[in-house]
Amino acid sequence: MAVGSKELAPAELDTFEDDRLIDELKKAKEELFNLRFQAATGQLESHGRLRAVKRDIARIYTVIRERELGIRATPAPVEVPAKATKKESAKRRVESDEITAEEANK
């Protein structure tokens, strides 16, 4: 979430589920707290980082609010396919080999 980082581009935030958005928001708020603490003690090296983190927080809040209002669609949950057993994967290879052999004979 540093200046110039592309971690939280608006297009990427669209792909995040609500839980992940909230996690990113918590991380950004923690980072902002740490940056403010560093600024108060004179240890902050990059003041532009404060601005970038604030903007990231605003982006996340915007996406969350737009989803609440129905302006922005919530991403559909991605189903992770179950791992195929060795027998199933071997069977698929045999079937695909048969198909390619039939195509070659035509």
mmCIF file of C-alpha atoms in Angstrom:
data_model
loop_
_atom_site.group_PDB
_atom_site.id
_atom_site.type_symbol
_atom_site.label_atom_id
_atom_site.label_comp_id
_atom_site.label_asym_id
_atom_site.label_seq_id
_atom_site.Cartn_x
_atom_site.Cartn_y
_atom_site.Cartn_z
ATOM 1 C CA MET A 1 0.000 0.000 0.000
ATOM 2 C CA ALA A 2 2.936 2.266 -0.495
ATOM 3 C CA VAL A 3 3.143 5.183 -2.856
ATOM 4 C CA GLY A 4 3.106 3.861 -6.393
ATOM 5 C CA SER A 5 2.064 0.364 -5.348
ATOM 6 C CA LYS A 6 -0.602 -1.305 -7.369
ATOM 7 C CA GLU A 7 -1.862 -3.561 -4.598
ATOM 8 C CA LEU A 8 -5.180 -1.830 -4.157
ATOM 9 C CA ALA A 9 -6.146 -0.680 -7.617
ATOM 10 C CA PRO A 10 -9.891 -0.058 -7.922
ATOM 11 C CA ALA A 11 -10.186 -2.813 -10.516
ATOM 12 C CA GLU A 12 -8.553 -5.265 -8.135
ATOM 13 C CA LEU A 13 -10.793 -4.228 -5.252
ATOM 14 C CA ASP A 14 -13.769 -5.274 -7.372
ATOM 15 C CA THR A 15 -12.525 -8.859 -7.305
ATOM 16 C CA PHE A 16 -12.224 -9.010 -3.507
ATOM 17 C CA GLU A 17 -14.986 -10.563 -1.450
ATOM 18 C CA ASP A 18 -16.449 -8.588 1.451
ATOM 19 C CA ASP A 19 -14.412 -10.413 4.085
ATOM 20 C CA ARG A 20 -11.166 -9.724 2.288
ATOM 21 C CA LEU A 21 -12.109 -6.056 1.862
ATOM 22 C CA ILE A 22 -12.644 -5.759 5.596
ATOM 23 C CA ASP A 23 -9.287 -7.456 6.238
ATOM 24 C CA GLU A 24 -7.555 -5.036 3.867
ATOM 25 C CA LEU A 25 -9.293 -2.148 5.617
ATOM 26 C CA LYS A 26 -8.011 -3.313 8.999
ATOM 27 C CA LYS A 27 -4.470 -3.645 7.626
ATOM 28 C CA ALA A 28 -4.600 -0.178 6.101
ATOM 29 C CA LYS A 29 -5.902 1.351 9.335
ATOM 30 C CA GLU A 30 -3.125 -0.334 11.317
ATOM 31 C CA GLU A 31 -0.565 0.953 8.864
ATOM 32 C CA LEU A 32 -2.012 4.466 9.091
ATOM 33 C CA PHE A 33 -1.812 4.308 12.877
ATOM 34 C CA ASN A 34 1.839 3.232 12.702
ATOM 35 C CA LEU A 35 2.653 5.950 10.177
ATOM 36 C CA ARG A 36 1.009 8.611 12.332
ATOM 37 C CA PHE A 37 2.956 7.367 15.326
ATOM 38 C CA GLN A 38 6.202 7.548 13.339
ATOM 39 C CA ALA A 39 5.336 11.069 12.208
ATOM 40 C CA ALA A 40 4.701 12.169 15.787
ATOM 41 C CA THR A 41 8.044 10.795 16.953
ATOM 42 C CA GLY A 42 9.943 12.170 13.967
ATOM 43 C CA GLN A 43 10.812 8.756 12.517
ATOM 44 C CA LEU A 44 8.676 8.952 9.380
ATOM 45 C CA GLU A 45 10.779 8.900 6.220
ATOM 46 C CA SER A 46 8.105 9.128 3.558
ATOM 47 C CA HIS A 47 5.272 11.575 4.203
ATOM 48 C CA GLY A 48 3.675 10.663 0.884
ATOM 49 C CA ARG A 49 2.984 7.232 2.296
ATOM 50 C CA LEU A 50 0.472 8.739 4.747
ATOM 51 C CA ARG A 51 -1.469 10.193 1.852
ATOM 52 C CA ALA A 52 -1.382 6.928 -0.107
ATOM 53 C CA VAL A 53 -2.670 4.888 2.824
ATOM 54 C CA LYS A 54 -5.486 7.380 3.457
ATOM 55 C CA ARG A 55 -6.502 7.092 -0.174
ATOM 56 C CA ASP A 56 -6.423 3.300 -0.008
ATOM 57 C CA ILE A 57 -8.737 3.432 3.006
ATOM 58 C CA ALA A 58 -11.088 5.763 1.139
ATOM 59 C CA ARG A 59 -11.101 3.423 -1.885
ATOM 60 C CA ILE A 60 -12.016 0.458 0.281
ATOM 61 C CA TYR A 61 -14.802 2.369 2.028
ATOM 62 C CA THR A 62 -16.125 3.472 -1.368
ATOM 63 C CA VAL A 63 -16.255 -0.071 -2.715
ATOM 64 C CA ILE A 64 -17.986 -1.332 0.434
ATOM 65 C CA ARG A 65 -20.598 1.448 0.303
ATOM 66 C CA GLU A 66 -21.236 1.006 -3.416
ATOM 67 C CA ARG A 67 -21.887 -2.683 -2.825
ATOM 68 C CA GLU A 68 -24.344 -1.833 -0.051
ATOM 69 C CA LEU A 69 -26.206 0.493 -2.398
ATOM 70 C CA GLY A 70 -26.125 -1.979 -5.285
ATOM 71 C CA ILE A 71 -24.043 0.285 -7.514
ATOM 72 C CA ARG A 72 -21.180 -2.172 -7.674
ATOM 73 C CA ALA A 73 -21.695 -5.921 -7.959
ATOM 74 C CA THR A 74 -20.348 -8.297 -5.360
ATOM 75 C CA PRO A 75 -18.075 -10.882 -6.998
ATOM 76 C CA ALA A 76 -19.492 -14.360 -7.325
ATOM 77 C CA PRO A 77 -17.751 -16.860 -5.066
ATOM 78 C CA VAL A 78 -15.264 -18.922 -6.981
ATOM 79 C CA GLU A 79 -15.712 -22.639 -6.534
ATOM 80 C CA VAL A 80 -12.471 -24.505 -6.146
ATOM 81 C CA PRO A 81 -12.660 -27.756 -8.058
ATOM 82 C CA ALA A 82 -11.928 -30.840 -6.018
ATOM 83 C CA LYS A 83 -8.640 -32.546 -6.750
ATOM 84 C CA ALA A 84 -9.015 -35.498 -9.032
ATOM 85 C CA THR A 85 -7.725 -38.834 -7.860
ATOM 86 C CA LYS A 86 -5.022 -40.594 -9.834
ATOM 87 C CA LYS A 87 -7.564 -42.988 -11.344
ATOM 88 C CA GLU A 88 -9.807 -40.153 -12.531
ATOM 89 C CA SER A 89 -6.952 -38.182 -14.040
ATOM 90 C CA ALA A 90 -5.605 -41.293 -15.757
ATOM 91 C CA LYS A 91 -9.083 -42.027 -17.130
ATOM 92 C CA ARG A 92 -9.343 -38.478 -18.496
ATOM 93 C CA ARG A 93 -5.962 -38.812 -20.200
ATOM 94 C CA VAL A 94 -7.015 -42.071 -21.827
ATOM 95 C CA GLU A 95 -10.284 -40.516 -23.013
ATOM 96 C CA SER A 96 -8.514 -37.483 -24.436
ATOM 97 C CA ASP A 97 -5.966 -39.729 -26.153
ATOM 98 C CA GLU A 98 -8.809 -41.711 -27.734
ATOM 99 C CA ILE A 99 -10.459 -38.521 -28.960
ATOM 100 C CA THR A 100 -7.250 -37.229 -30.522
ATOM 101 C CA ALA A 101 -6.642 -40.629 -32.112
ATOM 102 C CA GLU A 102 -10.134 -40.579 -33.649
ATOM 103 C CA GLU A 103 -9.549 -37.061 -34.973
ATOM 104 C CA ALA A 104 -6.253 -38.108 -36.501
ATOM 105 C CA ASN A 105 -7.928 -41.036 -38.301
ATOM 106 C CA LYS A 106 -10.535 -38.778 -39.940
#
